[in-house]
JSON list of N, CA and C in Angstrom, two decimals:
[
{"chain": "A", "resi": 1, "resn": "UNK", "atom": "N", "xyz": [13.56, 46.82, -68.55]},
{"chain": "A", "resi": 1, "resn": "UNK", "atom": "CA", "xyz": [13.14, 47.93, -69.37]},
{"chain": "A", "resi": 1, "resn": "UNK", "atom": "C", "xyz": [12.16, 48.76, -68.54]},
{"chain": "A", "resi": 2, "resn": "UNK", "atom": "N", "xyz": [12.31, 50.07, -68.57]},
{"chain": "A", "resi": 2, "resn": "UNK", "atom": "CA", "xyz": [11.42, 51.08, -68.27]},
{"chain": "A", "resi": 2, "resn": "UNK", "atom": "C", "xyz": [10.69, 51.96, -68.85]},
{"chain": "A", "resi": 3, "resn": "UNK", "atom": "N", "xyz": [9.80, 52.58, -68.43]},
{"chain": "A", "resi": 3, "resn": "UNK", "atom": "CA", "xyz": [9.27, 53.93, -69.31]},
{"chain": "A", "resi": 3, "resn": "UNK", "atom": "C", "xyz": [9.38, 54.89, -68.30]},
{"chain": "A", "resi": 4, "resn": "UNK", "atom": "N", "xyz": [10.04, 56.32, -69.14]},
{"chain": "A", "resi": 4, "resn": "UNK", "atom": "CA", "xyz": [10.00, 57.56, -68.39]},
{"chain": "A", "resi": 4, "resn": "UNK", "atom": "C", "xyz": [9.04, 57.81, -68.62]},
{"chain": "A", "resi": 5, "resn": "UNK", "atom": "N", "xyz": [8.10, 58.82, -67.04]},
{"chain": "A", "resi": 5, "resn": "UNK", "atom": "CA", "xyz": [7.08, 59.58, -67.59]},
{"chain": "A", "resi": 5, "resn": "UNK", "atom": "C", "xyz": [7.26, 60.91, -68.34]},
{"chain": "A", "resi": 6, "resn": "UNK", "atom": "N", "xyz": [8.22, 61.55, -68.41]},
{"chain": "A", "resi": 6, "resn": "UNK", "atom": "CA", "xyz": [7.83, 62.22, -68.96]},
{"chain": "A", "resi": 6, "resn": "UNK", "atom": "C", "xyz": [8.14, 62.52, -70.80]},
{"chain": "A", "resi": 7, "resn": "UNK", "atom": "N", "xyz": [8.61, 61.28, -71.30]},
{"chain": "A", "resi": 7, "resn": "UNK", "atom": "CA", "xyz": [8.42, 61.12, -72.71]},
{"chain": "A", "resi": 7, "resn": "UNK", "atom": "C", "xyz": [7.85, 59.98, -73.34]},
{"chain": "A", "resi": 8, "resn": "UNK", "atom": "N", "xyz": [7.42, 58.94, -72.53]},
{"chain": "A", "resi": 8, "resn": "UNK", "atom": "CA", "xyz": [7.34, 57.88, -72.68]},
{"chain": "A", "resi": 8, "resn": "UNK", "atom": "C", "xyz": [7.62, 57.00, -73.63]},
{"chain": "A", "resi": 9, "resn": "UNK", "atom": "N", "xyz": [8.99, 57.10, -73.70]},
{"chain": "A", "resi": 9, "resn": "UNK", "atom": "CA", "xyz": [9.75, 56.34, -74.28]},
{"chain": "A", "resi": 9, "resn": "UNK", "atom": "C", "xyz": [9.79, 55.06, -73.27]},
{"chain": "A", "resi": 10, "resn": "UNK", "atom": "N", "xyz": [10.57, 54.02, -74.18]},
{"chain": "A", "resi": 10, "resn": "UNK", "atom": "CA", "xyz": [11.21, 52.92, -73.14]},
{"chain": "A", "resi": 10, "resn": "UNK", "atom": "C", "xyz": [12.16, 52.66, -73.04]},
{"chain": "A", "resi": 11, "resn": "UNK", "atom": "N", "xyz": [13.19, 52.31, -72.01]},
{"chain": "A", "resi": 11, "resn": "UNK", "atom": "CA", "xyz": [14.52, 52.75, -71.98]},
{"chain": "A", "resi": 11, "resn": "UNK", "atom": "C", "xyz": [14.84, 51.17, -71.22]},
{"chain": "A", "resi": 12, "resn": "UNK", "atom": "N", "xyz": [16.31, 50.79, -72.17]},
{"chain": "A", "resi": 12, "resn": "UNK", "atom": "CA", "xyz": [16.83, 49.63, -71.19]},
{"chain": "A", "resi": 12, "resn": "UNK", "atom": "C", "xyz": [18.29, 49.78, -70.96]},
{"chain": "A", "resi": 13, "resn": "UNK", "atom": "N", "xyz": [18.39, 49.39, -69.56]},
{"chain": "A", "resi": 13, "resn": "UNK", "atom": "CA", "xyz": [19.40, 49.12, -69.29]},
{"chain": "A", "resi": 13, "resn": "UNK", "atom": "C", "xyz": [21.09, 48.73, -69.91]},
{"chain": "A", "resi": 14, "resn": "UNK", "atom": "N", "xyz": [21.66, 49.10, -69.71]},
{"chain": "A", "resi": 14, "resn": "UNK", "atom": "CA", "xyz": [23.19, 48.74, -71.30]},
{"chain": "A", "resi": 14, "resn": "UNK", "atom": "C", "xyz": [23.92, 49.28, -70.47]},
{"chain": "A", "resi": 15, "resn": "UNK", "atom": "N", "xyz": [25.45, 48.58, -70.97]},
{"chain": "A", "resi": 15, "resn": "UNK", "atom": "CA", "xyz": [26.56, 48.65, -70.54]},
{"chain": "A", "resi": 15, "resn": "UNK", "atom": "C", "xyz": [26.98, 49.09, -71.66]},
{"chain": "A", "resi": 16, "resn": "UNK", "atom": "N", "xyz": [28.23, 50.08, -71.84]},
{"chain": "A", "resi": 16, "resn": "UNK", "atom": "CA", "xyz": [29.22, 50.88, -73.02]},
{"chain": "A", "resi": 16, "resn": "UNK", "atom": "C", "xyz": [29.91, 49.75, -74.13]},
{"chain": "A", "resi": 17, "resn": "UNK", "atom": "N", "xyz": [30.21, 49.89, -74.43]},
{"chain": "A", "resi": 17, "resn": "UNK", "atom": "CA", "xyz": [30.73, 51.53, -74.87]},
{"chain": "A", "resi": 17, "resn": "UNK", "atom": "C", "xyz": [28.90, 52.09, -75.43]},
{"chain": "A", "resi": 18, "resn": "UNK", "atom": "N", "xyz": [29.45, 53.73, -75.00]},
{"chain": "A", "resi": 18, "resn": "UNK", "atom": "CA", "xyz": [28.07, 54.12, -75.93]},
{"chain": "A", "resi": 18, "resn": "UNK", "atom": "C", "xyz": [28.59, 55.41, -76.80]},
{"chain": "A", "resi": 19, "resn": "UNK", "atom": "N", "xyz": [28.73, 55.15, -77.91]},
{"chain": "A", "resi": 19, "resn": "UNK", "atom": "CA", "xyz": [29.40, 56.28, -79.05]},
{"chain": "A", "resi": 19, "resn": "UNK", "atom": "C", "xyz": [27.77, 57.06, -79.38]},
{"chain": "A", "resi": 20, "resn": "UNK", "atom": "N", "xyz": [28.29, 58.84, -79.30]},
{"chain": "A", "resi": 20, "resn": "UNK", "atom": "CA", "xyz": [27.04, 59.54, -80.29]},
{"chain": "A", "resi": 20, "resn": "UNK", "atom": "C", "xyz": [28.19, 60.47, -80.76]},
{"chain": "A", "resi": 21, "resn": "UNK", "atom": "N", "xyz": [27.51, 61.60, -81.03]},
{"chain": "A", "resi": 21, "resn": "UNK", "atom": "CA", "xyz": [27.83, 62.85, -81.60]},
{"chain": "A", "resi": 21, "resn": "UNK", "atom": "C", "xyz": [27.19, 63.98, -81.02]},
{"chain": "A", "resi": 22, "resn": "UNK", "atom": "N", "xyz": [27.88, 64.91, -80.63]},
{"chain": "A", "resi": 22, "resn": "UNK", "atom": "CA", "xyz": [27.44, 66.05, -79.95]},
{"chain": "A", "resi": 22, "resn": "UNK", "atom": "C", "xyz": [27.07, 66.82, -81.68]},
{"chain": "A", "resi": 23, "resn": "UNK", "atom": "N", "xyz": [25.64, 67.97, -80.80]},
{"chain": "A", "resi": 23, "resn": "UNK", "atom": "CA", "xyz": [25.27, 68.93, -81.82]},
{"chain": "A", "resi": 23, "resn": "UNK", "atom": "C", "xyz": [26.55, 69.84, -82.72]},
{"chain": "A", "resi": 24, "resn": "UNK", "atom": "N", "xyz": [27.41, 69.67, -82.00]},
{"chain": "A", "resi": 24, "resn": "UNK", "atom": "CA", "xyz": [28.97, 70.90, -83.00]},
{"chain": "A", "resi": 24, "resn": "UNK", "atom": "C", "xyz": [29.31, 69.70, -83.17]},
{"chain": "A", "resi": 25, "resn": "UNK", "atom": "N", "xyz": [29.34, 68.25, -83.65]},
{"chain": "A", "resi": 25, "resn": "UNK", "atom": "CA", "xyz": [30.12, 67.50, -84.40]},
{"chain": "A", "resi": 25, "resn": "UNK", "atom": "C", "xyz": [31.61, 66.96, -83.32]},
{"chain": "A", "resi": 26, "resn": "UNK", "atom": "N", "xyz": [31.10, 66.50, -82.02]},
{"chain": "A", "resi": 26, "resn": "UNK", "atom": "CA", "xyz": [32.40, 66.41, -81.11]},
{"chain": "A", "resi": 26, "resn": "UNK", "atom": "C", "xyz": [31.71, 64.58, -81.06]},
{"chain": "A", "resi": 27, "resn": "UNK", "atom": "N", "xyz": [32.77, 63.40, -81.41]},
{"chain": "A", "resi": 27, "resn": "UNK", "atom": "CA", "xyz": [31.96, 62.52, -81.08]},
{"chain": "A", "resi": 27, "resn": "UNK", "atom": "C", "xyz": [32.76, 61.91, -79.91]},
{"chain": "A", "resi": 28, "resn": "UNK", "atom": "N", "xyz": [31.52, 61.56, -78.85]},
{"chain": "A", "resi": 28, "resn": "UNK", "atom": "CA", "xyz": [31.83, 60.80, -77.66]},
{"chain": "A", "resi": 28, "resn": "UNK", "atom": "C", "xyz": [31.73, 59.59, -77.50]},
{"chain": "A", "resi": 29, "resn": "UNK", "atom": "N", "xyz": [33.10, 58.99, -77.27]},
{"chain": "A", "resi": 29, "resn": "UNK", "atom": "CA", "xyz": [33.36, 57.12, -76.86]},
{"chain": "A", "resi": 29, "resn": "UNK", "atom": "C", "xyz": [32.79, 57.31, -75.43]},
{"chain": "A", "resi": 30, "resn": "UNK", "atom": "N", "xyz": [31.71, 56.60, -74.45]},
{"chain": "A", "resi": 30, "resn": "UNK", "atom": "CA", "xyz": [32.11, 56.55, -73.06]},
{"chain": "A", "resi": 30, "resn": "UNK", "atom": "C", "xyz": [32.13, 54.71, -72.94]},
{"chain": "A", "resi": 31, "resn": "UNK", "atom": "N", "xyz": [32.86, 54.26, -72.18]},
{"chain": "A", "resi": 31, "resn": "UNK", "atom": "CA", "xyz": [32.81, 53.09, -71.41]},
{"chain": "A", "resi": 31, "resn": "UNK", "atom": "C", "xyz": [32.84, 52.97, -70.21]},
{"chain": "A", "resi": 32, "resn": "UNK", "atom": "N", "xyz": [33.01, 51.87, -69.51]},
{"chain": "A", "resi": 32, "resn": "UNK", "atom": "CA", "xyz": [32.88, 51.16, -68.35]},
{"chain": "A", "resi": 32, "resn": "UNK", "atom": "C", "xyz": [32.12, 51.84, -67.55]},
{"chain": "A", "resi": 33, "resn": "UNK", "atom": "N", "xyz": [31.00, 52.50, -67.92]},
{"chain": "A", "resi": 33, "resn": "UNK", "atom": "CA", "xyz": [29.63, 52.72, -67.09]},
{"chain": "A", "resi": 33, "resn": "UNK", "atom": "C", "xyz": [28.26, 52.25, -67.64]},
{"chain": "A", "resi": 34, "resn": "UNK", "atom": "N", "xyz": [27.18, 52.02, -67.08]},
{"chain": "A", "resi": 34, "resn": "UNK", "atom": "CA", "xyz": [25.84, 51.97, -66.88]},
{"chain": "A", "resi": 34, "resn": "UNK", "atom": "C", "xyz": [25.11, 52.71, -67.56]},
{"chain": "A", "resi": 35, "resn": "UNK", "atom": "N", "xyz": [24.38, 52.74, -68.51]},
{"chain": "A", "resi": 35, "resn": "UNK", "atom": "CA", "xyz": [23.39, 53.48, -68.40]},
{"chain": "A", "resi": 35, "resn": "UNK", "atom": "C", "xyz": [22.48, 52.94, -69.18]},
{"chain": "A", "resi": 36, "resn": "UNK", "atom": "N", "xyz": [21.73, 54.10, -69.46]},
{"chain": "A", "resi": 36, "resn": "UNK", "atom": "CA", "xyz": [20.34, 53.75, -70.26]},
{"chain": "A", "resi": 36, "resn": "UNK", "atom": "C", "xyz": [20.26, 53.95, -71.71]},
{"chain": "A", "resi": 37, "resn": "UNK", "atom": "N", "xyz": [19.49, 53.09, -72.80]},
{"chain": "A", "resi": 37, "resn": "UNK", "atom": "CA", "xyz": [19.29, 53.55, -73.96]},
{"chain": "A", "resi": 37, "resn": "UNK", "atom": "C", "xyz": [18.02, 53.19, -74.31]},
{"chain": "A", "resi": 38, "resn": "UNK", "atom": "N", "xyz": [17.32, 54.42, -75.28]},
{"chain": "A", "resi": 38, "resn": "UNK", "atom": "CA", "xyz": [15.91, 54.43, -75.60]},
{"chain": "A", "resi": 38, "resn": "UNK", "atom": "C", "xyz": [15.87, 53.41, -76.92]},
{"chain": "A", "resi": 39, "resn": "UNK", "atom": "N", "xyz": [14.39, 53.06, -76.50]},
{"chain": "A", "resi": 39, "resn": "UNK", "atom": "CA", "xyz": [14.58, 51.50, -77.31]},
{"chain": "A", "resi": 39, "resn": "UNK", "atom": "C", "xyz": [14.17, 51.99, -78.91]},
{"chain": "A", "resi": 40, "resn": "UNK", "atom": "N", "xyz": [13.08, 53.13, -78.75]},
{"chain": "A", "resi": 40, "resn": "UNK", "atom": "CA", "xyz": [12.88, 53.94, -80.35]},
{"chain": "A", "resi": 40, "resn": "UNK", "atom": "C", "xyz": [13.70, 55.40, -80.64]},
{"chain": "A", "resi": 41, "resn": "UNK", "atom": "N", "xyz": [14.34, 55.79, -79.60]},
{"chain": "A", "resi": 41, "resn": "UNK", "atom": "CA", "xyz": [15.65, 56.81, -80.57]},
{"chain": "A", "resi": 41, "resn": "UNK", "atom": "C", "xyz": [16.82, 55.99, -80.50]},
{"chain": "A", "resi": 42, "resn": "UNK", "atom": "N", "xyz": [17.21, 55.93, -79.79]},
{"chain": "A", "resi": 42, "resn": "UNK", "atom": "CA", "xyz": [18.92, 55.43, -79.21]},
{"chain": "A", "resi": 42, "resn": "UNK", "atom": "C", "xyz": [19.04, 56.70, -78.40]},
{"chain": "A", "resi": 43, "resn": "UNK", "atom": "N", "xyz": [18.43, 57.49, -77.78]},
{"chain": "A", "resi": 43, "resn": "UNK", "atom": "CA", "xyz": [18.68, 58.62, -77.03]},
{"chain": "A", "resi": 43, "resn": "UNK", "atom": "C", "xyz": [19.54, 58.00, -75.72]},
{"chain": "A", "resi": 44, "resn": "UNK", "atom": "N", "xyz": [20.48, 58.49, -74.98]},
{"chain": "A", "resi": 44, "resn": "UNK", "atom": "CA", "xyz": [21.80, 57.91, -74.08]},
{"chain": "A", "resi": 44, "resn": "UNK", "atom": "C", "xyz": [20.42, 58.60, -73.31]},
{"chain": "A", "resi": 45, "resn": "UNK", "atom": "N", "xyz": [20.75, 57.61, -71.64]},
{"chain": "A", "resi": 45, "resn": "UNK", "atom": "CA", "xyz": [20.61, 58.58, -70.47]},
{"chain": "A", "resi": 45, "resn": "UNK", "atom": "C", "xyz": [21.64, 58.02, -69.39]},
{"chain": "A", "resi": 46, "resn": "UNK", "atom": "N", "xyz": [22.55, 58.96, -69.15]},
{"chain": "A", "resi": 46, "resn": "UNK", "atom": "CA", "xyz": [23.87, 58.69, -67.96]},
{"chain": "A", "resi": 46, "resn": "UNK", "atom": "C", "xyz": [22.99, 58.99, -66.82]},
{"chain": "A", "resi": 47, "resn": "UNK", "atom": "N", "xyz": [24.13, 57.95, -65.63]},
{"chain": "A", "resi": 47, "resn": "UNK", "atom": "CA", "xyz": [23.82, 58.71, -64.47]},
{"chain": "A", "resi": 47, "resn": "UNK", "atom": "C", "xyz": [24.69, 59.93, -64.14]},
{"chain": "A", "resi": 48, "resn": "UNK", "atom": "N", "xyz": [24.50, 60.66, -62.86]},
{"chain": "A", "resi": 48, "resn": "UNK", "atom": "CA", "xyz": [24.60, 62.05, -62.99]},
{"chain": "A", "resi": 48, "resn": "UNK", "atom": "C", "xyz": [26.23, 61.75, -62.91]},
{"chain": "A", "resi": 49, "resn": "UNK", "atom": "N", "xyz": [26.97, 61.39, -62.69]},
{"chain": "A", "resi": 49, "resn": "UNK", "atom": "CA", "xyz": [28.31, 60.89, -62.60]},
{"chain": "A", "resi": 49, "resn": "UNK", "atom": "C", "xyz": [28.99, 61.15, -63.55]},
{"chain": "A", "resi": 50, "resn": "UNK", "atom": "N", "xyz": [28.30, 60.53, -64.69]},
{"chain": "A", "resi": 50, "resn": "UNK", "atom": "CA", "xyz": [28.93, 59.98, -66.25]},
{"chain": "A", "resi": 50, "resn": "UNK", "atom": "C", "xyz": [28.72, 61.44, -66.72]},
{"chain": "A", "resi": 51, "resn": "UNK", "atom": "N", "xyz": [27.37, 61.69, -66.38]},
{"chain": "A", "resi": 51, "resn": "UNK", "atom": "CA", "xyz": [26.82, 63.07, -67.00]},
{"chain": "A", "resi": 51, "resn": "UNK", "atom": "C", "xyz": [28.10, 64.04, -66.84]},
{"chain": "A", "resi": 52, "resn": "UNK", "atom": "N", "xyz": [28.47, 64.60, -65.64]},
{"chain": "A", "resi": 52, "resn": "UNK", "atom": "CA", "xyz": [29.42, 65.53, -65.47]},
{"chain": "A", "resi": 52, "resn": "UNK", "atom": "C", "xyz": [30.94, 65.40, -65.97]},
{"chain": "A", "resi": 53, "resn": "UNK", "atom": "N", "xyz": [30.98, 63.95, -66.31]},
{"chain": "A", "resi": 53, "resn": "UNK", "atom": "CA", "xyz": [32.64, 63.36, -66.51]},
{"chain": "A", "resi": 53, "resn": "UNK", "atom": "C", "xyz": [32.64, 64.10, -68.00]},
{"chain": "A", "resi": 54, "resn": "UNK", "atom": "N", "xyz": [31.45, 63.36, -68.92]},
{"chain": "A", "resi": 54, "resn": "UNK", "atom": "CA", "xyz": [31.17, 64.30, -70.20]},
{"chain": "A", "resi": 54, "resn": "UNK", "atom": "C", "xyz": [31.20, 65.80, -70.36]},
{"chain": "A", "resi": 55, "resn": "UNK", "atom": "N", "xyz": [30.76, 66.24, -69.65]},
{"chain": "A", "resi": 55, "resn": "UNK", "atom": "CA", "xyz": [30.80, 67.57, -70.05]},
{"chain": "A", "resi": 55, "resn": "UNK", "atom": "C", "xyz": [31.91, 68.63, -69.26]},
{"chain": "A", "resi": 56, "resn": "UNK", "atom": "N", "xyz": [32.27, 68.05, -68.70]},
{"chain": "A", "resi": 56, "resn": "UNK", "atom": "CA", "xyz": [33.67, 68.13, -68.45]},
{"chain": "A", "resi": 56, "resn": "UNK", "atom": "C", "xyz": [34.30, 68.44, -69.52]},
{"chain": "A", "resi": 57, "resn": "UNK", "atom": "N", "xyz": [34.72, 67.07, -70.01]},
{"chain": "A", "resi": 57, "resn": "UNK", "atom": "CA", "xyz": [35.49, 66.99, -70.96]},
{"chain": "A", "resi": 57, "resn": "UNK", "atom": "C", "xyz": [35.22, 67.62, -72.02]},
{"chain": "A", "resi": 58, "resn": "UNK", "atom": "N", "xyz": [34.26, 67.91, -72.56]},
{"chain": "A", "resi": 58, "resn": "UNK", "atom": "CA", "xyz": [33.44, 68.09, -73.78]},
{"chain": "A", "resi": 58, "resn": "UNK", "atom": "C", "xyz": [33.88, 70.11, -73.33]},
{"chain": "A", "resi": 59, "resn": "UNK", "atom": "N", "xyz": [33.84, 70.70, -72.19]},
{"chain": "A", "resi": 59, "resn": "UNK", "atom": "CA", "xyz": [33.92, 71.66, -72.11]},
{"chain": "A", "resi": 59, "resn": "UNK", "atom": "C", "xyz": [35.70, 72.24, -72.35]},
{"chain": "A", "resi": 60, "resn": "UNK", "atom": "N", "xyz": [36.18, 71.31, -71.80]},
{"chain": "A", "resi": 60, "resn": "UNK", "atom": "CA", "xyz": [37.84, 71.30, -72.26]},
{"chain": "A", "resi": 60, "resn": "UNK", "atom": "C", "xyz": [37.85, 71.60, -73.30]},
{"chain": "A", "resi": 61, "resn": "UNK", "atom": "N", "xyz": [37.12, 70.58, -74.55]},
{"chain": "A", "resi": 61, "resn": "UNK", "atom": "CA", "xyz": [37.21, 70.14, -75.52]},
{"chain": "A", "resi": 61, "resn": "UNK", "atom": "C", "xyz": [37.17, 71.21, -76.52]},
{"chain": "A", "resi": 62, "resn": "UNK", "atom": "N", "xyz": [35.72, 71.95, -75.89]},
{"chain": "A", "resi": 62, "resn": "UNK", "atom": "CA", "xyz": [35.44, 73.32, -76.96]},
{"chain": "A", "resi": 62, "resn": "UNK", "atom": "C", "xyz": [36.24, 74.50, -76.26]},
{"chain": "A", "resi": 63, "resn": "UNK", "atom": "N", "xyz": [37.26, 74.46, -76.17]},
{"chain": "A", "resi": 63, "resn": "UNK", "atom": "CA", "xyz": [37.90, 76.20, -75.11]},
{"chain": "A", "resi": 63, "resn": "UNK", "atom": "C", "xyz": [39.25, 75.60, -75.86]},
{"chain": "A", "resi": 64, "resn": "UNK", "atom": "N", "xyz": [39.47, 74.71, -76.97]},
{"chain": "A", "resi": 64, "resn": "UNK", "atom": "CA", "xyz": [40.65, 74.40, -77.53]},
{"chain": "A", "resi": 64, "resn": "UNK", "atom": "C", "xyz": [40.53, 74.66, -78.93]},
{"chain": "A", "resi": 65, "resn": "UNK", "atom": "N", "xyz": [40.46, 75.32, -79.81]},
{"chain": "A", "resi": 65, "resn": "UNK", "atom": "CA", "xyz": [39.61, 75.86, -81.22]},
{"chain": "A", "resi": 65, "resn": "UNK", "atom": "C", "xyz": [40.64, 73.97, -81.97]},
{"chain": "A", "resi": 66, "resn": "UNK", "atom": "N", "xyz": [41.93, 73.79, -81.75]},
{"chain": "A", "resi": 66, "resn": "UNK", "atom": "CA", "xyz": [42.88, 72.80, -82.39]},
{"chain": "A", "resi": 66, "resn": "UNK", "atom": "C", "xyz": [42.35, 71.44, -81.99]},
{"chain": "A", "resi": 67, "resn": "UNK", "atom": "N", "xyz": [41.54, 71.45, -81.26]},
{"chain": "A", "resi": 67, "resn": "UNK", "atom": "CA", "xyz": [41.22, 69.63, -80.57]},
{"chain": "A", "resi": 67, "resn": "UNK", "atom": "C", "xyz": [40.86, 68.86, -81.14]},
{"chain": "A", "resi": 68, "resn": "UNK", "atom": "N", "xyz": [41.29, 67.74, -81.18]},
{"chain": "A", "resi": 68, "resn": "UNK", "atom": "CA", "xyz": [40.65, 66.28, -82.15]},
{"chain": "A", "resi": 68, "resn": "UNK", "atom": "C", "xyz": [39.21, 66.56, -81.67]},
{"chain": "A", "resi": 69, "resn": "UNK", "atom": "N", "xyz": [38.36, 66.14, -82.83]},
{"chain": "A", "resi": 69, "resn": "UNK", "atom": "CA", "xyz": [36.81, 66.06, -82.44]},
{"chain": "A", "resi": 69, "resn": "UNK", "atom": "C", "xyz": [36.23, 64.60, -82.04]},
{"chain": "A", "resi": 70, "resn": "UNK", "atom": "N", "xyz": [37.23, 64.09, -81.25]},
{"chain": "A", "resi": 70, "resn": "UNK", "atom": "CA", "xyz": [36.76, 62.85, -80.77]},
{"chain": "A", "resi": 70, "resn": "UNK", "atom": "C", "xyz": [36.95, 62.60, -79.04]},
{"chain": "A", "resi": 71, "resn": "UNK", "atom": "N", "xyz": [36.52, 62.09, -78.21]},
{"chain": "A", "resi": 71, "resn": "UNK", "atom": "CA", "xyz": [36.84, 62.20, -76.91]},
{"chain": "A", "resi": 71, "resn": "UNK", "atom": "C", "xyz": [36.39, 60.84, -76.04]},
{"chain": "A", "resi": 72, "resn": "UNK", "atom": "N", "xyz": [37.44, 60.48, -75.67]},
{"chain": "A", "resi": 72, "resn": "UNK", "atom": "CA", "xyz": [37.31, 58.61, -75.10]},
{"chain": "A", "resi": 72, "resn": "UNK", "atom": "C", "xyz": [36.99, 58.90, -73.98]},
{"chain": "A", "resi": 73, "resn": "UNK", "atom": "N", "xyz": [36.07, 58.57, -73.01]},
{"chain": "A", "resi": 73, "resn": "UNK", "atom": "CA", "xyz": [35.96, 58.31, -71.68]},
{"chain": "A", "resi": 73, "resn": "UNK", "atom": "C", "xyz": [35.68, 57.27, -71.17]},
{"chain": "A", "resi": 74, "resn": "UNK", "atom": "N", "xyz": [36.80, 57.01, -70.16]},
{"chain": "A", "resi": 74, "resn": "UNK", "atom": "CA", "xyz": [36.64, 55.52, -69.45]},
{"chain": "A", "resi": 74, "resn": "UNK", "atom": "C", "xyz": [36.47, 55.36, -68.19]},
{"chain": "A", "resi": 75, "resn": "UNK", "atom": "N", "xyz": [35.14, 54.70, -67.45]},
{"chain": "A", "resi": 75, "resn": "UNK", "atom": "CA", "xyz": [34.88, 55.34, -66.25]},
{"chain": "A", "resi": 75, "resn": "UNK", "atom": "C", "xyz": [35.13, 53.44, -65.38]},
{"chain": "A", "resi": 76, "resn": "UNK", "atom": "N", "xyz": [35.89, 54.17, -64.74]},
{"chain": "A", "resi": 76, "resn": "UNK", "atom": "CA", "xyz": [35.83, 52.11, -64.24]},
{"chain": "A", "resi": 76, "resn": "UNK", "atom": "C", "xyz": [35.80, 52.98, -62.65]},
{"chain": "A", "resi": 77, "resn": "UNK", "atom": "N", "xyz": [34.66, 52.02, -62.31]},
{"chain": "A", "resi": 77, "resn": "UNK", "atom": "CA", "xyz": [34.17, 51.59, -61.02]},
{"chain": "A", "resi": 77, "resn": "UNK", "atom": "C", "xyz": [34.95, 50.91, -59.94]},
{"chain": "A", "resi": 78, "resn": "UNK", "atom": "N", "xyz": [35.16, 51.76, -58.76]},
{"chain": "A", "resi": 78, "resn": "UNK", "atom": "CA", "xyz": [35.97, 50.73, -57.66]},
{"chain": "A", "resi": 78, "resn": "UNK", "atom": "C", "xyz": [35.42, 50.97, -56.43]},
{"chain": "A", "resi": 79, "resn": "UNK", "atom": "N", "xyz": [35.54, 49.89, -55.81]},
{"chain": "A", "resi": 79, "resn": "UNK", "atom": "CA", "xyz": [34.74, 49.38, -54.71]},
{"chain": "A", "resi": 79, "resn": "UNK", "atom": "C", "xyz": [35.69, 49.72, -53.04]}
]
């Protein structure tokens, strides 16, 4: 477990799936990545990786007015 400085929250370590909801009501599945979750919001923090895979998609997502409002991402790691 950590604390960011600059909210000082405390954040631990977690593996996915991590489901939220975007502010327009788009909800995001991600798995098979890393990241962080705050131990008093549940606030997500991706690394910058995951970050861009999301909004990626999420940008697809809104340039389609017909799109399911749900969006699976599965990030598997290879060596």
């Amino acid at each position: 477990m950590r604390e960011h400085s600059h909210c000082r929250h405390r954040f631990a370590e977690s593996e996915g799936p991590a489901v939220f909801q975007t502010m327009d009501g788009i909800e995001v599945n991600v798995s098979g990545s890393m990241f962080e979750i705050c131990t008093t919001c549940g606030h997500f923090d991706f690394p910058v990786e995951t970050r861009e895979a999301i909004e990626s998609s999420l940008k697809e997502n809104r340039k389609n007015a017909n799109a399911v409002k749900q969006i699976y991402i599965n990030l598997v790691e290879t060596f």
